[in-house]
Short mmCIF file of C-alpha atoms and ligand atoms in Angstrom, two decimals:
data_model
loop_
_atom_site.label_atom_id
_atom_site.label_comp_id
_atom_site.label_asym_id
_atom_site.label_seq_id
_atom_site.Cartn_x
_atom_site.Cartn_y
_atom_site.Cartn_z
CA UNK N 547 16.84 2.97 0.98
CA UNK N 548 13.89 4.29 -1.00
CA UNK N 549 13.46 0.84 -3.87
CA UNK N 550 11.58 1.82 -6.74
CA UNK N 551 10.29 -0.03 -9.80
CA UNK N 552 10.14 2.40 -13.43
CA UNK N 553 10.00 2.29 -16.82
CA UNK N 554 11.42 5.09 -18.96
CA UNK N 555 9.54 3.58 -21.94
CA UNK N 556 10.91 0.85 -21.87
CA UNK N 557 11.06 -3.05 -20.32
CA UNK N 558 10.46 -2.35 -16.37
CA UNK N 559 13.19 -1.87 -14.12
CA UNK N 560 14.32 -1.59 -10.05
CA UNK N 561 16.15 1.60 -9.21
CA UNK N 562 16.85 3.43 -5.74
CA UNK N 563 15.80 6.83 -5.50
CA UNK N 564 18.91 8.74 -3.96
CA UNK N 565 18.38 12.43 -2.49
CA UNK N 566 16.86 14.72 -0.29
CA UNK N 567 13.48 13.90 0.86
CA UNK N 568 11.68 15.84 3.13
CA UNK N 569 9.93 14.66 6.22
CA UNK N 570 6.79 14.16 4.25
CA UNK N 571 8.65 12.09 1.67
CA UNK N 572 8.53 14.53 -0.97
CA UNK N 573 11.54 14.34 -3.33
CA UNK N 574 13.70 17.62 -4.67
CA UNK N 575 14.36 18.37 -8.54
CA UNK N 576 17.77 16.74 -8.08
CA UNK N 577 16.63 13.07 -6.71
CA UNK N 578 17.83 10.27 -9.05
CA UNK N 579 17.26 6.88 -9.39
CA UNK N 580 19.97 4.47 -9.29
CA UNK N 581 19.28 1.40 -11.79
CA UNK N 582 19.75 -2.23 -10.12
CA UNK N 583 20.78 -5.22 -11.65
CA UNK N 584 17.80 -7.43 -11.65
CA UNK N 585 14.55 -7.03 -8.79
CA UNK N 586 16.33 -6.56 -5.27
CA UNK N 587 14.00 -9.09 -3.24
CA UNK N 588 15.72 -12.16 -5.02
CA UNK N 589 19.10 -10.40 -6.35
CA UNK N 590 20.16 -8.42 -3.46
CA UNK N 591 20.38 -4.64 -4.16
CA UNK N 592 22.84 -4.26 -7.06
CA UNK N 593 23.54 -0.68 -8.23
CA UNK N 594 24.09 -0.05 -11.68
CA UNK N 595 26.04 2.89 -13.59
CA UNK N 596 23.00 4.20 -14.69
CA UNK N 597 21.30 6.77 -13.06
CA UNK N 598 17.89 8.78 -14.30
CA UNK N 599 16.21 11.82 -12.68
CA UNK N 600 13.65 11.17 -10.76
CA UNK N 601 11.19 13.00 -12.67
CA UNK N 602 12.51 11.70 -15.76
CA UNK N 603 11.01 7.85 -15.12
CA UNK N 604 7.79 7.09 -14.62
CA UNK N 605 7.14 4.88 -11.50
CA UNK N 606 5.26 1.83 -11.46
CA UNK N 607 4.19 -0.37 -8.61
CA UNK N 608 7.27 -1.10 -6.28
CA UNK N 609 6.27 -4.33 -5.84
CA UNK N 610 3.82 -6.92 -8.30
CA UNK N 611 2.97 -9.38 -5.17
CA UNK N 612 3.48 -12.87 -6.30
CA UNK N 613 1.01 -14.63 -4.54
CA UNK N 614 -1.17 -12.35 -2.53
CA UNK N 615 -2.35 -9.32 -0.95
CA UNK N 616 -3.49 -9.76 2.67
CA UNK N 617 -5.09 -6.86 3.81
CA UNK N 618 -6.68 -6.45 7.25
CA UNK N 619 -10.18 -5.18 8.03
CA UNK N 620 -11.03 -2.79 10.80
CA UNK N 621 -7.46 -2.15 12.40
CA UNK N 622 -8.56 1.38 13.86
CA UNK N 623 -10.73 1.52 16.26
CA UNK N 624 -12.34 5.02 14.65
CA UNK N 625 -12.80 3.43 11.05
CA UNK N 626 -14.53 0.41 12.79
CA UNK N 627 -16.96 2.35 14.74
CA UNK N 628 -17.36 4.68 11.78
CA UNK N 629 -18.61 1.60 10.18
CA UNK N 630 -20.77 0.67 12.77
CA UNK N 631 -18.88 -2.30 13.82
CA UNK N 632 -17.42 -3.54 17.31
CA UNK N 633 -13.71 -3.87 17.75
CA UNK N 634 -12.30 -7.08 16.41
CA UNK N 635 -11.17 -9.73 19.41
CA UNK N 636 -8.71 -10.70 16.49
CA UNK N 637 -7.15 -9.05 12.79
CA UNK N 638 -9.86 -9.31 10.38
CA UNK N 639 -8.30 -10.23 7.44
CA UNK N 640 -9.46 -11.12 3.56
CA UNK N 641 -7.58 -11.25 0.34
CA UNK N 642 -7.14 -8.55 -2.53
CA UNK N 643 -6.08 -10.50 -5.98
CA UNK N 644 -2.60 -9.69 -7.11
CA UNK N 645 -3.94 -8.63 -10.50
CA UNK N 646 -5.69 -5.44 -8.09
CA UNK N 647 -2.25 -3.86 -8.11
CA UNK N 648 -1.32 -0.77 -9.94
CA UNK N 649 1.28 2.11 -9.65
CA UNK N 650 1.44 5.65 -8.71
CA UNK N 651 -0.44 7.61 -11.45
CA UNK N 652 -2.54 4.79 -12.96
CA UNK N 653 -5.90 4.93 -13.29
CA UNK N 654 -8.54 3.58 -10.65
CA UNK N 655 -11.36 2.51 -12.75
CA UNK N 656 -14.73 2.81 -11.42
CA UNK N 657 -16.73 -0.46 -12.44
CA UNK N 658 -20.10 0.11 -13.51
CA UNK N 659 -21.25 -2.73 -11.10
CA UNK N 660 -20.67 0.12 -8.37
CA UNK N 661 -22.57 3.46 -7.00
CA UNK N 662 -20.01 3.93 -4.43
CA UNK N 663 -16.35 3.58 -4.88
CA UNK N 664 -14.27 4.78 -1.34
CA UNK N 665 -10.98 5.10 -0.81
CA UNK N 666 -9.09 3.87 2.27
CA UNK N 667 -5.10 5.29 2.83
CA UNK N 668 -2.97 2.36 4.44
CA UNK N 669 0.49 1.38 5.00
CA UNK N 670 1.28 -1.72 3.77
CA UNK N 671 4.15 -4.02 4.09
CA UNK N 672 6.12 -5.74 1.87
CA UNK N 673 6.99 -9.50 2.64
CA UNK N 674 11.16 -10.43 1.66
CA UNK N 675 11.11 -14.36 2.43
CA UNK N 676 9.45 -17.18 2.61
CA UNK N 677 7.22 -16.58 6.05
CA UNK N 678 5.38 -19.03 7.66
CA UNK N 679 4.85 -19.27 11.77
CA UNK N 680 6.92 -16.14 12.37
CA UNK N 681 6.65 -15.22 16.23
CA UNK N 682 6.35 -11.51 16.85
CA UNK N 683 9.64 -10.86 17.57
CA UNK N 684 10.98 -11.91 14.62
CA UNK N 685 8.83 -10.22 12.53
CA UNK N 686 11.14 -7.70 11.02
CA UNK N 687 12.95 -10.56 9.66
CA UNK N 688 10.87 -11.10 7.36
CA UNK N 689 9.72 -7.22 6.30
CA UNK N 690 11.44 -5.95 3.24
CA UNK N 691 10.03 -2.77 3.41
CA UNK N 692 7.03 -0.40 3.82
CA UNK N 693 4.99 1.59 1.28
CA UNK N 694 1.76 3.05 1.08
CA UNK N 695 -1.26 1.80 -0.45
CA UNK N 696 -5.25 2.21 -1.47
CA UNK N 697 -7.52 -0.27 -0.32
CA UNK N 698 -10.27 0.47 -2.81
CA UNK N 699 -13.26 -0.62 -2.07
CA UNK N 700 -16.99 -0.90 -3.60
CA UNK N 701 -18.69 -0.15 -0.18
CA UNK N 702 -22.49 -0.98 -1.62
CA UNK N 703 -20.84 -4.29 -3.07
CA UNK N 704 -19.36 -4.89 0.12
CA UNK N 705 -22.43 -5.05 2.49
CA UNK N 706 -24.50 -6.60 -0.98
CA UNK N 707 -21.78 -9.86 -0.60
CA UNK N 708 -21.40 -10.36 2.94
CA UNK N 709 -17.63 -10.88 1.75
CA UNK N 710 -15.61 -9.18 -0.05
CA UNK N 711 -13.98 -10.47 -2.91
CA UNK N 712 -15.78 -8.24 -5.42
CA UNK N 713 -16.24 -5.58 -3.31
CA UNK N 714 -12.15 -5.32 -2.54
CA UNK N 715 -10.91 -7.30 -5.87
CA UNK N 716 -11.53 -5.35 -8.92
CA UNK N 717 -8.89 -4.48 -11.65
CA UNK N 718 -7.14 -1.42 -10.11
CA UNK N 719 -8.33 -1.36 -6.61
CA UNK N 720 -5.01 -1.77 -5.08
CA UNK N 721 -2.36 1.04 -6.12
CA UNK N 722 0.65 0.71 -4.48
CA UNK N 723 3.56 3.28 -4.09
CA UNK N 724 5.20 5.46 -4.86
CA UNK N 725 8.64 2.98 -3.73
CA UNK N 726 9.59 0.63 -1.21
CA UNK N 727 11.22 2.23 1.78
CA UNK N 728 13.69 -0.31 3.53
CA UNK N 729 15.41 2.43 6.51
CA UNK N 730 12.58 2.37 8.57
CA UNK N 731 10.33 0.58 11.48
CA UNK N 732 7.11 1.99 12.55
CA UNK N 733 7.44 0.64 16.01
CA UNK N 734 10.29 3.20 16.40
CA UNK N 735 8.23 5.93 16.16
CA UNK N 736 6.02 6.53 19.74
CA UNK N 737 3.66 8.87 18.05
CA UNK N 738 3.19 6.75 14.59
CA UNK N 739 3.90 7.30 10.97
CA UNK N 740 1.11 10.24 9.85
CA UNK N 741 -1.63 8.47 7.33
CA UNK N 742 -3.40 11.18 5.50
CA UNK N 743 -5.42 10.87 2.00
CA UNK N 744 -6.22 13.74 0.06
CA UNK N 745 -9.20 14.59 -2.07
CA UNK N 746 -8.74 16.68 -4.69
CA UNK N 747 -6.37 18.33 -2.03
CA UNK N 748 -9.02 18.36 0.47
CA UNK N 749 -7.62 16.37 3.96
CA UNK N 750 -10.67 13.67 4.48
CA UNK N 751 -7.91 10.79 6.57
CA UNK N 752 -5.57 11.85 8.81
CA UNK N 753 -4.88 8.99 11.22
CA UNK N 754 -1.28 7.43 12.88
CA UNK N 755 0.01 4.09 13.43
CA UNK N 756 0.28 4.53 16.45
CA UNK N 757 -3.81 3.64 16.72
CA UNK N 758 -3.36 0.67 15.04
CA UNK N 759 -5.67 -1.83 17.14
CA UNK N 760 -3.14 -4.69 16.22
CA UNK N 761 0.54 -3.93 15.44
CA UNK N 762 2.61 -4.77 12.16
CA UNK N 763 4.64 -7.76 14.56
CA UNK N 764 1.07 -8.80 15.62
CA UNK N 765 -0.27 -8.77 12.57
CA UNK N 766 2.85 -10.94 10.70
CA UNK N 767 2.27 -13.43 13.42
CA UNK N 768 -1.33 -13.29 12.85
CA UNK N 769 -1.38 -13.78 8.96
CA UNK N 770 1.50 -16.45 9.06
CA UNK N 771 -0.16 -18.33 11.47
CA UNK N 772 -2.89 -19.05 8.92
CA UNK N 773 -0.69 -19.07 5.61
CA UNK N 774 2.45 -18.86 4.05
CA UNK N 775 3.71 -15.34 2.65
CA UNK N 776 6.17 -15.27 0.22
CA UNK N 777 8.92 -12.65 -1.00
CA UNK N 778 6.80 -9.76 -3.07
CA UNK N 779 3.69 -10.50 -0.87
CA UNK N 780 1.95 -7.21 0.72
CA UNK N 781 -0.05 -6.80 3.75
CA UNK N 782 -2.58 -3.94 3.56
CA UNK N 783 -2.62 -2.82 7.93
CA UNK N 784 -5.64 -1.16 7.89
CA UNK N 785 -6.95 2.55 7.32
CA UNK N 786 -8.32 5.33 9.74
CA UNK N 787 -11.63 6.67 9.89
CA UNK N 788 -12.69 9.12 7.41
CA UNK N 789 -13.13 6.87 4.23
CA UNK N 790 -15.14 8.16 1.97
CA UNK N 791 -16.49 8.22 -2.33
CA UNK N 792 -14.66 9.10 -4.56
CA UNK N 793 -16.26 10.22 -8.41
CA UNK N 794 -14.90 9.82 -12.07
CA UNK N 795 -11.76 13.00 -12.62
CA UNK N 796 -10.94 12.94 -8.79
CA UNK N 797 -7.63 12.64 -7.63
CA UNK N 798 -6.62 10.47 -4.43
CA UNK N 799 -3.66 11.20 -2.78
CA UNK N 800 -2.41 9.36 0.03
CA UNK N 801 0.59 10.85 2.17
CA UNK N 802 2.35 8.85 5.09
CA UNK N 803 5.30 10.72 6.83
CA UNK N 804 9.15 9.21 5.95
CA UNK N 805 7.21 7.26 3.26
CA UNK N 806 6.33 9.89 0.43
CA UNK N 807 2.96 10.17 -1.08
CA UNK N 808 0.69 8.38 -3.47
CA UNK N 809 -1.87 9.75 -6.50
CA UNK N 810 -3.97 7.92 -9.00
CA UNK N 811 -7.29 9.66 -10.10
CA UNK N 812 -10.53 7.81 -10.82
CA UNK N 813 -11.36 7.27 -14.60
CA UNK N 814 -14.49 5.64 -16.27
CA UNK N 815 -13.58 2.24 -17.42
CA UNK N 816 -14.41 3.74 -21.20
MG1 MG D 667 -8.86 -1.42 4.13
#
């Protein structure tokens, strides 16, 4: 199941998108979402009567993390060296505010505190229950679903700090989308889900998960080893090499295969 959250002008709502989708996760005219009763990770997935076209709604985030965003530095062995670093013995891992978060087609806004703003394509994963000490094997237990996200990220601020709070935490530096999509495990796949970004249509990432240093079970393990994840929370895996700045009026899109695809464009913050 594709889970989305939308708003057709309205109070926001959870819907799932029903249709064809192609292998890239690109939706046809007809797709329609399929209103739930209430937010699926805590009322089950409830269809409704109601149904809306797809490109009727507008989609927000899939998923406002209630706690946390755990993303994890320097998961591909290209991006690291790329960034002049050595392979981590163990995931590198910091914390993205919750208030970072926005959805498909919302602006990224470039703080004036910043002379270069990069974008970094990920899949991330979205947490259903209460996680804490989770074993590798039991990892998918606990994963409600995948979908893809930006790690934006103020690379000056990020070498200024040391850490990287600022660098990774500003308003809008984690867009999230375009839905949630529940039918699927990376591990299945021997060649990896595709992670490409875009720039103004111009390929700059186009990496697998199949190089992922350490693995989505590893990484579950890893994280709840430390801390507890809750339902809603989202774990950022990593991007490939080819990061790079992005300007005020460009347009980021970030494309991982049986997913779908994800757009914002950068705005001024005036
Ligand atoms: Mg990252």
């Amino acid at each position: 199941m594709r889970i989305a959250r939308f708003t057709t002008g309205d109070e926001p709502r959870f819907g799932v998108v029903m249709g064809d989708v192609d292998d890239l996760g690109q939706p046809d005219d007809d797709t329609v979402v399929v209103e739930l009763a209430g937010d699926p990770l805590f009322a089950g997935v409830k269809p409704t009567q109601t149904e809306h076209r797809l490109a009727d709604v507008r989609l927000l985030a899939p998923v406002i993390p209630r706690s946390k965003v755990v993303a994890i530095g320097r998961n591909y062995a290209a991006h690291a060296a790329e960034m002049g670093h050595d392979l981590p013995e163990e995931p590198m891992m910091f914390l993205k505010p919750n208030t970072s978060v926005i959805g498909p087609g919302d602006p990224i806004i470039y703080p004036p505190q910043t002379q270069n703003l990069h974008f970094e394509g990920e899949l991330a994963v979205v947490i259903s229950d209460v996680a804490r000490h989770i074993a590798p094997e039991r990892a998918t237990d606990v994963i409600f679903g995948y979908t893809i996200a930006n790690d934006v990220t103020a690379r000056d601020l990020q070498k200024k700090d040391v850490q990287f709070t600022r660098a990774k935490g500003f308003d809008s530096f984690c867009p999230l989308g375009p839905w949630i999509e529940t039918d699927l495990d990376p591990q299945d796949f021997a060649d990896g889900l595709a992670v490409q970004t875009y720039l103004n249509g111009d390929l700059k990432q186009d990496g697998s998960t199949k190089d992922l240093i350490f693995d989505i079970p590893t990484l579950v393990a890893h994280i709840t080893s430390v801390m507890t994840l809750l339902p809603g929370d989202v774990i950022l895996t990593g991007t490939p090499d080819g990061v790079g700045p992005m300007e005020v009026g460009d347009e980021v899109e970030i494309a991982i295969a049986r997913i779908g695809s994800l757009a914002n464009r950068v705005a001024s913050r005036d």
